[in-house]
């Protein structure tokens, strides 16, 4: 009985403490929001001071700034960065990156990315009174990204993910090799999701990959990422490289190349894609069925009609969808198949199903 | 850059993230504009029905009614409300979503993090274009 009462008491004390912290956080945020808009837009910056931040609230203020930092770019972002640097908590980053608590490690890595603590120190800040409006201090701190690098091997996946994002957002291609290696260590189904992380490096990553990856015959897996990145960057200069990769006899690579060619949507490459409609591999036929419609326009209808009778449902569905997307000519062809009693049963069924689907969504 | 907003110009900011909403509101008010803030599309439409609005900024991902639906609903309204310039702001870099919204009738879009200077410039251009079009 005494034990239960004791536990209830401890629980109640913890709850009260948590409630008090929450109320304090909300009160601080409400006050800082007003101060910040005044500081950014109503002359507070010229007066030189945001207002004092109590020592105990520095971490709370960091979280507050990080929220705004993800919303704002440009000059305001630089002003937020100065406020963060004024807290002096960045000095403890090397220690926090090695903390035993994964949340602390992840937050430290995130801080380095969010507040761009990754470049060379140039000049010390001038006195506040001498600063022009929206003074850009050029204050940078070198070497923090190197401290983030070991976190790619962190046993907690979330920490490794945050570290990778911080490294890519730096757009520093010195880190392209370790981040790419980290992506390749992940499961195959995860890699397409991690493309978003790689995209942080910006368009410079594609030329870097061209120069540094092994030949696709020896190691095709990283080239799958390359092919998908070409699609997401819409990098037209890379189209010849995609067509070259299309020649490599690797199923997943060809599928990825076809996906990107669909996005680039260059009709001149239609003849190069046409042969893949008769590939023995269903995954390739599935992508080819979409690619033909996008690249060939109405002239692809004769190539799409046989795919409506494919033995694999995904191929039939993509071929039918391509016909719907072609508009009047494609819909006419589908309607003709749907109403033709002598047509293949699979072709008739998928034609009816897609026509109904399109009708329900008002696409007809 | 000197911008002379006409008196009583009103902007509707539809944004579920209060951080972004407050920043935009503060900056617009600094330029002398009157700002209404709605937390989602349904509230935005209510304000639009009640007030004379000259410009709209809206987030893409919101509860109740997202930015895409809101743009469609506004464009279905009779003029002049149906023609109010709309600037879409999103943290989502998905190109397909952006294309859908522009196709639905949004006039421009920005991806977070946003530069407030660029935002003001784009709103001014939209406003000028709409004023010239009458």
PDB file of N, CA and C in Angstrom, chain A residues 42-135:
ATOM      1  N   UNK A  42      10.382  45.556 -37.145  1.00  0.00           N
ATOM      2  CA  UNK A  42       9.889  46.829 -36.610  1.00  0.00           C
ATOM      3  C   UNK A  42      10.987  47.611 -35.899  1.00  0.00           C
ATOM      4  N   UNK A  43      12.192  47.511 -36.398  1.00  0.00           N
ATOM      5  CA  UNK A  43      13.248  48.360 -35.870  1.00  0.00           C
ATOM      6  C   UNK A  43      14.019  47.787 -34.699  1.00  0.00           C
ATOM      7  N   UNK A  44      13.630  46.629 -34.206  1.00  0.00           N
ATOM      8  CA  UNK A  44      14.337  46.035 -33.074  1.00  0.00           C
ATOM      9  C   UNK A  44      15.788  45.739 -33.398  1.00  0.00           C
ATOM     10  N   UNK A  45      16.023  45.388 -34.650  1.00  0.00           N
ATOM     11  CA  UNK A  45      17.383  45.053 -35.055  1.00  0.00           C
ATOM     12  C   UNK A  45      18.307  46.266 -34.925  1.00  0.00           C
ATOM     13  N   UNK A  46      17.792  47.441 -35.339  1.00  0.00           N
ATOM     14  CA  UNK A  46      18.634  48.645 -35.251  1.00  0.00           C
ATOM     15  C   UNK A  46      18.945  49.002 -33.793  1.00  0.00           C
ATOM     16  N   UNK A  47      18.011  48.684 -32.922  1.00  0.00           N
ATOM     17  CA  UNK A  47      18.256  49.004 -31.513  1.00  0.00           C
ATOM     18  C   UNK A  47      19.296  48.061 -30.924  1.00  0.00           C
ATOM     19  N   UNK A  48      19.620  47.022 -31.685  1.00  0.00           N
ATOM     20  CA  UNK A  48      20.802  46.223 -31.355  1.00  0.00           C
ATOM     21  C   UNK A  48      20.590  45.087 -30.394  1.00  0.00           C
ATOM     22  N   UNK A  49      19.395  44.915 -29.890  1.00  0.00           N
ATOM     23  CA  UNK A  49      19.250  43.859 -28.905  1.00  0.00           C
ATOM     24  C   UNK A  49      17.904  43.170 -29.053  1.00  0.00           C
ATOM     25  N   UNK A  50      17.946  41.879 -28.969  1.00  0.00           N
ATOM     26  CA  UNK A  50      16.709  41.118 -28.978  1.00  0.00           C
ATOM     27  C   UNK A  50      16.061  41.182 -27.599  1.00  0.00           C
ATOM     28  N   UNK A  51      16.871  41.387 -26.610  1.00  0.00           N
ATOM     29  CA  UNK A  51      16.397  41.292 -25.226  1.00  0.00           C
ATOM     30  C   UNK A  51      17.115  40.134 -24.576  1.00  0.00           C
ATOM     31  N   UNK A  52      17.247  40.188 -23.259  1.00  0.00           N
ATOM     32  CA  UNK A  52      18.035  39.147 -22.594  1.00  0.00           C
ATOM     33  C   UNK A  52      17.313  37.794 -22.610  1.00  0.00           C
ATOM     34  N   UNK A  53      18.105  36.747 -22.812  1.00  0.00           N
ATOM     35  CA  UNK A  53      17.578  35.381 -22.717  1.00  0.00           C
ATOM     36  C   UNK A  53      18.152  34.784 -21.432  1.00  0.00           C
ATOM     37  N   UNK A  54      17.309  34.447 -20.454  1.00  0.00           N
ATOM     38  CA  UNK A  54      17.838  33.863 -19.222  1.00  0.00           C
ATOM     39  C   UNK A  54      18.683  32.625 -19.526  1.00  0.00           C
ATOM     40  N   UNK A  55      19.740  32.466 -18.756  1.00  0.00           N
ATOM     41  CA  UNK A  55      20.679  31.369 -19.002  1.00  0.00           C
ATOM     42  C   UNK A  55      19.956  30.015 -19.063  1.00  0.00           C
ATOM     43  N   UNK A  56      19.000  29.823 -18.175  1.00  0.00           N
ATOM     44  CA  UNK A  56      18.302  28.529 -18.097  1.00  0.00           C
ATOM     45  C   UNK A  56      17.409  28.288 -19.308  1.00  0.00           C
ATOM     46  N   UNK A  57      17.074  29.349 -20.048  1.00  0.00           N
ATOM     47  CA  UNK A  57      16.156  29.203 -21.186  1.00  0.00           C
ATOM     48  C   UNK A  57      16.888  29.133 -22.527  1.00  0.00           C
ATOM     49  N   UNK A  58      18.214  29.020 -22.486  1.00  0.00           N
ATOM     50  CA  UNK A  58      18.971  29.041 -23.743  1.00  0.00           C
ATOM     51  C   UNK A  58      18.576  27.896 -24.667  1.00  0.00           C
ATOM     52  N   UNK A  59      18.343  26.695 -24.101  1.00  0.00           N
ATOM     53  CA  UNK A  59      18.021  25.539 -24.952  1.00  0.00           C
ATOM     54  C   UNK A  59      16.622  25.663 -25.536  1.00  0.00           C
ATOM     55  N   UNK A  60      15.751  26.238 -24.718  1.00  0.00           N
ATOM     56  CA  UNK A  60      14.392  26.487 -25.191  1.00  0.00           C
ATOM     57  C   UNK A  60      14.437  27.485 -26.357  1.00  0.00           C
ATOM     58  N   UNK A  61      15.270  28.497 -26.197  1.00  0.00           N
ATOM     59  CA  UNK A  61      15.382  29.524 -27.227  1.00  0.00           C
ATOM     60  C   UNK A  61      15.994  28.938 -28.509  1.00  0.00           C
ATOM     61  N   UNK A  62      16.921  28.018 -28.346  1.00  0.00           N
ATOM     62  CA  UNK A  62      17.483  27.337 -29.520  1.00  0.00           C
ATOM     63  C   UNK A  62      16.384  26.623 -30.301  1.00  0.00           C
ATOM     64  N   UNK A  63      15.520  25.894 -29.582  1.00  0.00           N
ATOM     65  CA  UNK A  63      14.428  25.180 -30.256  1.00  0.00           C
ATOM     66  C   UNK A  63      13.484  26.161 -30.948  1.00  0.00           C
ATOM     67  N   UNK A  64      13.240  27.269 -30.284  1.00  0.00           N
ATOM     68  CA  UNK A  64      12.373  28.307 -30.852  1.00  0.00           C
ATOM     69  C   UNK A  64      12.982  28.839 -32.153  1.00  0.00           C
ATOM     70  N   UNK A  65      14.274  29.145 -32.115  1.00  0.00           N
ATOM     71  CA  UNK A  65      14.941  29.674 -33.311  1.00  0.00           C
ATOM     72  C   UNK A  65      14.957  28.647 -34.437  1.00  0.00           C
ATOM     73  N   UNK A  66      15.169  27.374 -34.072  1.00  0.00           N
ATOM     74  CA  UNK A  66      15.242  26.322 -35.106  1.00  0.00           C
ATOM     75  C   UNK A  66      13.923  26.230 -35.862  1.00  0.00           C
ATOM     76  N   UNK A  67      12.802  26.433 -35.151  1.00  0.00           N
ATOM     77  CA  UNK A  67      11.495  26.394 -35.831  1.00  0.00           C
ATOM     78  C   UNK A  67      11.412  27.493 -36.881  1.00  0.00           C
ATOM     79  N   UNK A  68      11.829  28.690 -36.498  1.00  0.00           N
ATOM     80  CA  UNK A  68      11.783  29.809 -37.455  1.00  0.00           C
ATOM     81  C   UNK A  68      12.806  29.627 -38.573  1.00  0.00           C
ATOM     82  N   UNK A  69      13.939  29.024 -38.208  1.00  0.00           N
ATOM     83  CA  UNK A  69      14.996  28.850 -39.199  1.00  0.00           C
ATOM     84  C   UNK A  69      14.535  27.946 -40.342  1.00  0.00           C
ATOM     85  N   UNK A  70      13.643  26.988 -40.027  1.00  0.00           N
ATOM     86  CA  UNK A  70      13.162  26.104 -41.101  1.00  0.00           C
ATOM     87  C   UNK A  70      12.111  26.805 -41.952  1.00  0.00           C
ATOM     88  N   UNK A  71      11.617  27.948 -41.500  1.00  0.00           N
ATOM     89  CA  UNK A  71      10.591  28.678 -42.247  1.00  0.00           C
ATOM     90  C   UNK A  71      11.198  29.807 -43.077  1.00  0.00           C
ATOM     91  N   UNK A  72      12.253  30.414 -42.540  1.00  0.00           N
ATOM     92  CA  UNK A  72      12.786  31.632 -43.162  1.00  0.00           C
ATOM     93  C   UNK A  72      14.098  31.397 -43.894  1.00  0.00           C
ATOM     94  N   UNK A  73      14.248  32.086 -45.006  1.00  0.00           N
ATOM     95  CA  UNK A  73      15.524  32.068 -45.726  1.00  0.00           C
ATOM     96  C   UNK A  73      15.984  33.521 -45.855  1.00  0.00           C
ATOM     97  N   UNK A  74      17.129  33.722 -46.509  1.00  0.00           N
ATOM     98  CA  UNK A  74      17.583  35.085 -46.801  1.00  0.00           C
ATOM     99  C   UNK A  74      18.090  35.818 -45.578  1.00  0.00           C
ATOM    100  N   UNK A  75      17.868  37.135 -45.575  1.00  0.00           N
ATOM    101  CA  UNK A  75      18.444  37.987 -44.532  1.00  0.00           C
ATOM    102  C   UNK A  75      17.916  37.636 -43.141  1.00  0.00           C
ATOM    103  N   UNK A  76      16.617  37.321 -43.079  1.00  0.00           N
ATOM    104  CA  UNK A  76      16.037  37.004 -41.770  1.00  0.00           C
ATOM    105  C   UNK A  76      16.697  35.751 -41.195  1.00  0.00           C
ATOM    106  N   UNK A  77      16.991  34.805 -42.080  1.00  0.00           N
ATOM    107  CA  UNK A  77      17.638  33.571 -41.638  1.00  0.00           C
ATOM    108  C   UNK A  77      19.010  33.877 -41.040  1.00  0.00           C
ATOM    109  N   UNK A  78      19.696  34.826 -41.667  1.00  0.00           N
ATOM    110  CA  UNK A  78      21.024  35.206 -41.164  1.00  0.00           C
ATOM    111  C   UNK A  78      20.911  35.884 -39.800  1.00  0.00           C
ATOM    112  N   UNK A  79      19.850  36.692 -39.625  1.00  0.00           N
ATOM    113  CA  UNK A  79      19.647  37.348 -38.332  1.00  0.00           C
ATOM    114  C   UNK A  79      19.371  36.299 -37.250  1.00  0.00           C
ATOM    115  N   UNK A  80      18.580  35.287 -37.584  1.00  0.00           N
ATOM    116  CA  UNK A  80      18.303  34.219 -36.616  1.00  0.00           C
ATOM    117  C   UNK A  80      19.595  33.496 -36.252  1.00  0.00           C
ATOM    118  N   UNK A  81      20.448  33.325 -37.251  1.00  0.00           N
ATOM    119  CA  UNK A  81      21.722  32.641 -37.018  1.00  0.00           C
ATOM    120  C   UNK A  81      22.582  33.431 -36.026  1.00  0.00           C
ATOM    121  N   UNK A  82      22.553  34.752 -36.186  1.00  0.00           N
ATOM    122  CA  UNK A  82      23.315  35.582 -35.236  1.00  0.00           C
ATOM    123  C   UNK A  82      22.777  35.439 -33.823  1.00  0.00           C
ATOM    124  N   UNK A  83      21.441  35.408 -33.711  1.00  0.00           N
ATOM    125  CA  UNK A  83      20.848  35.247 -32.379  1.00  0.00           C
ATOM    126  C   UNK A  83      21.292  33.920 -31.769  1.00  0.00           C
ATOM    127  N   UNK A  84      21.321  32.885 -32.608  1.00  0.00           N
ATOM    128  CA  UNK A  84      21.747  31.568 -32.119  1.00  0.00           C
ATOM    129  C   UNK A  84      23.208  31.626 -31.655  1.00  0.00           C
ATOM    130  N   UNK A  85      24.065  32.222 -32.479  1.00  0.00           N
ATOM    131  CA  UNK A  85      25.485  32.285 -32.120  1.00  0.00           C
ATOM    132  C   UNK A  85      25.697  33.093 -30.848  1.00  0.00           C
ATOM    133  N   UNK A  86      24.815  34.057 -30.617  1.00  0.00           N
ATOM    134  CA  UNK A  86      24.900  34.875 -29.408  1.00  0.00           C
ATOM    135  C   UNK A  86      24.664  34.067 -28.137  1.00  0.00           C
ATOM    136  N   UNK A  87      24.018  32.921 -28.272  1.00  0.00           N
ATOM    137  CA  UNK A  87      23.769  32.081 -27.096  1.00  0.00           C
ATOM    138  C   UNK A  87      25.023  31.348 -26.630  1.00  0.00           C
ATOM    139  N   UNK A  88      25.991  31.223 -27.545  1.00  0.00           N
ATOM    140  CA  UNK A  88      27.260  30.535 -27.257  1.00  0.00           C
ATOM    141  C   UNK A  88      27.094  29.037 -26.994  1.00  0.00           C
ATOM    142  N   UNK A  89      25.947  28.486 -27.306  1.00  0.00           N
ATOM    143  CA  UNK A  89      25.786  27.051 -27.041  1.00  0.00           C
ATOM    144  C   UNK A  89      26.467  26.205 -28.118  1.00  0.00           C
ATOM    145  N   UNK A  90      26.833  26.832 -29.234  1.00  0.00           N
ATOM    146  CA  UNK A  90      27.521  26.064 -30.281  1.00  0.00           C
ATOM    147  C   UNK A  90      28.879  25.560 -29.786  1.00  0.00           C
ATOM    148  N   UNK A  91      29.409  26.212 -28.748  1.00  0.00           N
ATOM    149  CA  UNK A  91      30.714  25.792 -28.229  1.00  0.00           C
ATOM    150  C   UNK A  91      30.662  24.383 -27.646  1.00  0.00           C
ATOM    151  N   UNK A  92      29.459  23.975 -27.227  1.00  0.00           N
ATOM    152  CA  UNK A  92      29.347  22.634 -26.633  1.00  0.00           C
ATOM    153  C   UNK A  92      28.998  21.565 -27.668  1.00  0.00           C
ATOM    154  N   UNK A  93      28.934  21.942 -28.947  1.00  0.00           N
ATOM    155  CA  UNK A  93      28.533  20.968 -29.975  1.00  0.00           C
ATOM    156  C   UNK A  93      29.446  19.739 -30.041  1.00  0.00           C
ATOM    157  N   UNK A  94      30.790  19.903 -30.018  1.00  0.00           N
ATOM    158  CA  UNK A  94      31.630  18.693 -30.098  1.00  0.00           C
ATOM    159  C   UNK A  94      31.288  17.690 -28.998  1.00  0.00           C
ATOM    160  N   UNK A  95      31.024  18.200 -27.794  1.00  0.00           N
ATOM    161  CA  UNK A  95      30.676  17.297 -26.681  1.00  0.00           C
ATOM    162  C   UNK A  95      29.295  16.678 -26.919  1.00  0.00           C
ATOM    163  N   UNK A  96      28.338  17.492 -27.398  1.00  0.00           N
ATOM    164  CA  UNK A  96      26.979  16.981 -27.583  1.00  0.00           C
ATOM    165  C   UNK A  96      26.914  15.963 -28.719  1.00  0.00           C
ATOM    166  N   UNK A  97      27.781  16.115 -29.714  1.00  0.00           N
ATOM    167  CA  UNK A  97      27.789  15.127 -30.814  1.00  0.00           C
ATOM    168  C   UNK A  97      28.257  13.754 -30.332  1.00  0.00           C
ATOM    169  N   UNK A  98      28.945  13.742 -29.177  1.00  0.00           N
ATOM    170  CA  UNK A  98      29.412  12.455 -28.640  1.00  0.00           C
ATOM    171  C   UNK A  98      28.564  11.993 -27.454  1.00  0.00           C
ATOM    172  N   UNK A  99      27.454  12.680 -27.225  1.00  0.00           N
ATOM    173  CA  UNK A  99      26.614  12.352 -26.060  1.00  0.00           C
ATOM    174  C   UNK A  99      26.107  10.910 -26.134  1.00  0.00           C
ATOM    175  N   UNK A 100      25.801  10.326 -24.973  1.00  0.00           N
ATOM    176  CA  UNK A 100      25.250   8.963 -24.957  1.00  0.00           C
ATOM    177  C   UNK A 100      23.768   8.977 -25.325  1.00  0.00           C
ATOM    178  N   UNK A 101      23.147  10.136 -25.218  1.00  0.00           N
ATOM    179  CA  UNK A 101      21.717  10.243 -25.533  1.00  0.00           C
ATOM    180  C   UNK A 101      21.551  10.519 -27.044  1.00  0.00           C
ATOM    181  N   UNK A 102      20.900   9.588 -27.773  1.00  0.00           N
ATOM    182  CA  UNK A 102      20.775   9.794 -29.229  1.00  0.00           C
ATOM    183  C   UNK A 102      20.012  11.068 -29.595  1.00  0.00           C
ATOM    184  N   UNK A 103      19.068  11.497 -28.730  1.00  0.00           N
ATOM    185  CA  UNK A 103      18.320  12.729 -29.052  1.00  0.00           C
ATOM    186  C   UNK A 103      19.255  13.935 -29.039  1.00  0.00           C
ATOM    187  N   UNK A 104      20.194  13.925 -28.104  1.00  0.00           N
ATOM    188  CA  UNK A 104      21.156  15.035 -28.013  1.00  0.00           C
ATOM    189  C   UNK A 104      22.073  15.022 -29.242  1.00  0.00           C
ATOM    190  N   UNK A 105      22.526  13.826 -29.624  1.00  0.00           N
ATOM    191  CA  UNK A 105      23.405  13.729 -30.819  1.00  0.00           C
ATOM    192  C   UNK A 105      22.667  14.231 -32.067  1.00  0.00           C
ATOM    193  N   UNK A 106      21.413  13.772 -32.208  1.00  0.00           N
ATOM    194  CA  UNK A 106      20.646  14.165 -33.401  1.00  0.00           C
ATOM    195  C   UNK A 106      20.410  15.675 -33.407  1.00  0.00           C
ATOM    196  N   UNK A 107      20.055  16.229 -32.268  1.00  0.00           N
ATOM    197  CA  UNK A 107      19.779  17.674 -32.204  1.00  0.00           C
ATOM    198  C   UNK A 107      21.046  18.466 -32.524  1.00  0.00           C
ATOM    199  N   UNK A 108      22.189  17.980 -32.036  1.00  0.00           N
ATOM    200  CA  UNK A 108      23.451  18.685 -32.306  1.00  0.00           C
ATOM    201  C   UNK A 108      23.748  18.681 -33.807  1.00  0.00           C
ATOM    202  N   UNK A 109      23.538  17.518 -34.440  1.00  0.00           N
ATOM    203  CA  UNK A 109      23.786  17.443 -35.888  1.00  0.00           C
ATOM    204  C   UNK A 109      22.827  18.362 -36.639  1.00  0.00           C
ATOM    205  N   UNK A 110      21.589  18.374 -36.187  1.00  0.00           N
ATOM    206  CA  UNK A 110      20.579  19.216 -36.836  1.00  0.00           C
ATOM    207  C   UNK A 110      20.931  20.700 -36.699  1.00  0.00           C
ATOM    208  N   UNK A 111      21.413  21.070 -35.521  1.00  0.00           N
ATOM    209  CA  UNK A 111      21.792  22.459 -35.257  1.00  0.00           C
ATOM    210  C   UNK A 111      22.870  22.923 -36.231  1.00  0.00           C
ATOM    211  N   UNK A 112      23.838  22.057 -36.465  1.00  0.00           N
ATOM    212  CA  UNK A 112      24.953  22.424 -37.354  1.00  0.00           C
ATOM    213  C   UNK A 112      24.431  22.705 -38.754  1.00  0.00           C
ATOM    214  N   UNK A 113      23.465  21.887 -39.199  1.00  0.00           N
ATOM    215  CA  UNK A 113      22.882  22.107 -40.522  1.00  0.00           C
ATOM    216  C   UNK A 113      21.990  23.333 -40.544  1.00  0.00           C
ATOM    217  N   UNK A 114      21.086  23.428 -39.548  1.00  0.00           N
ATOM    218  CA  UNK A 114      20.087  24.508 -39.555  1.00  0.00           C
ATOM    219  C   UNK A 114      20.745  25.881 -39.461  1.00  0.00           C
ATOM    220  N   UNK A 115      21.770  25.988 -38.619  1.00  0.00           N
ATOM    221  CA  UNK A 115      22.388  27.315 -38.413  1.00  0.00           C
ATOM    222  C   UNK A 115      23.696  27.474 -39.196  1.00  0.00           C
ATOM    223  N   UNK A 116      23.927  26.540 -40.116  1.00  0.00           N
ATOM    224  CA  UNK A 116      25.060  26.614 -41.047  1.00  0.00           C
ATOM    225  C   UNK A 116      26.383  26.899 -40.321  1.00  0.00           C
ATOM    226  N   UNK A 117      26.701  26.022 -39.382  1.00  0.00           N
ATOM    227  CA  UNK A 117      27.929  26.224 -38.586  1.00  0.00           C
ATOM    228  C   UNK A 117      29.080  25.462 -39.212  1.00  0.00           C
ATOM    229  N   UNK A 118      29.325  25.713 -40.468  1.00  0.00           N
ATOM    230  CA  UNK A 118      30.187  24.782 -41.164  1.00  0.00           C
ATOM    231  C   UNK A 118      31.258  25.436 -42.004  1.00  0.00           C
ATOM    232  N   UNK A 119      31.380  26.738 -41.907  1.00  0.00           N
ATOM    233  CA  UNK A 119      32.327  27.384 -42.806  1.00  0.00           C
ATOM    234  C   UNK A 119      33.391  28.139 -42.025  1.00  0.00           C
ATOM    235  N   UNK A 120      34.277  28.711 -42.773  1.00  0.00           N
ATOM    236  CA  UNK A 120      35.464  29.318 -42.175  1.00  0.00           C
ATOM    237  C   UNK A 120      35.156  30.605 -41.388  1.00  0.00           C
ATOM    238  N   UNK A 121      35.784  30.758 -40.253  1.00  0.00           N
ATOM    239  CA  UNK A 121      35.680  32.016 -39.518  1.00  0.00           C
ATOM    240  C   UNK A 121      36.404  33.104 -40.299  1.00  0.00           C
ATOM    241  N   UNK A 122      35.738  34.222 -40.516  1.00  0.00           N
ATOM    242  CA  UNK A 122      36.397  35.281 -41.293  1.00  0.00           C
ATOM    243  C   UNK A 122      36.796  36.458 -40.400  1.00  0.00           C
ATOM    244  N   UNK A 123      35.787  37.204 -39.999  1.00  0.00           N
ATOM    245  CA  UNK A 123      36.119  38.396 -39.198  1.00  0.00           C
ATOM    246  C   UNK A 123      35.277  38.415 -37.932  1.00  0.00           C
ATOM    247  N   UNK A 124      35.831  38.994 -36.863  1.00  0.00           N
ATOM    248  CA  UNK A 124      35.003  39.138 -35.663  1.00  0.00           C
ATOM    249  C   UNK A 124      33.920  40.189 -35.908  1.00  0.00           C
ATOM    250  N   UNK A 125      32.773  40.086 -35.254  1.00  0.00           N
ATOM    251  CA  UNK A 125      31.690  41.050 -35.505  1.00  0.00           C
ATOM    252  C   UNK A 125      32.055  42.455 -35.065  1.00  0.00           C
ATOM    253  N   UNK A 126      31.668  43.496 -35.842  1.00  0.00           N
ATOM    254  CA  UNK A 126      31.903  44.884 -35.404  1.00  0.00           C
ATOM    255  C   UNK A 126      30.935  45.243 -34.284  1.00  0.00           C
ATOM    256  N   UNK A 127      31.207  46.367 -33.574  1.00  0.00           N
ATOM    257  CA  UNK A 127      30.269  46.783 -32.524  1.00  0.00           C
ATOM    258  C   UNK A 127      28.870  46.991 -33.093  1.00  0.00           C
ATOM    259  N   UNK A 128      27.878  46.738 -32.275  1.00  0.00           N
ATOM    260  CA  UNK A 128      26.488  46.808 -32.739  1.00  0.00           C
ATOM    261  C   UNK A 128      26.173  48.152 -33.380  1.00  0.00           C
ATOM    262  N   UNK A 129      26.678  49.244 -32.762  1.00  0.00           N
ATOM    263  CA  UNK A 129      26.344  50.585 -33.270  1.00  0.00           C
ATOM    264  C   UNK A 129      26.887  50.827 -34.673  1.00  0.00           C
ATOM    265  N   UNK A 130      27.939  50.096 -35.056  1.00  0.00           N
ATOM    266  CA  UNK A 130      28.546  50.316 -36.381  1.00  0.00           C
ATOM    267  C   UNK A 130      27.938  49.433 -37.466  1.00  0.00           C
ATOM    268  N   UNK A 131      27.007  48.569 -37.085  1.00  0.00           N
ATOM    269  CA  UNK A 131      26.498  47.624 -38.083  1.00  0.00           C
ATOM    270  C   UNK A 131      25.460  48.274 -38.986  1.00  0.00           C
ATOM    271  N   UNK A 132      25.565  48.067 -40.303  1.00  0.00           N
ATOM    272  CA  UNK A 132      24.506  48.550 -41.179  1.00  0.00           C
ATOM    273  C   UNK A 132      23.262  47.688 -41.017  1.00  0.00           C
ATOM    274  N   UNK A 133      22.166  48.156 -41.575  1.00  0.00           N
ATOM    275  CA  UNK A 133      20.920  47.391 -41.531  1.00  0.00           C
ATOM    276  C   UNK A 133      21.143  45.998 -42.133  1.00  0.00           C
ATOM    277  N   UNK A 134      20.664  45.011 -41.424  1.00  0.00           N
ATOM    278  CA  UNK A 134      20.814  43.621 -41.839  1.00  0.00           C
ATOM    279  C   UNK A 134      22.282  43.296 -42.144  1.00  0.00           C
ATOM    280  N   UNK A 135      23.114  43.604 -41.185  1.00  0.00           N
ATOM    281  CA  UNK A 135      24.539  43.358 -41.328  1.00  0.00           C
ATOM    282  C   UNK A 135      24.804  41.861 -41.503  1.00  0.00           C
TER     283      UNK A 135
END
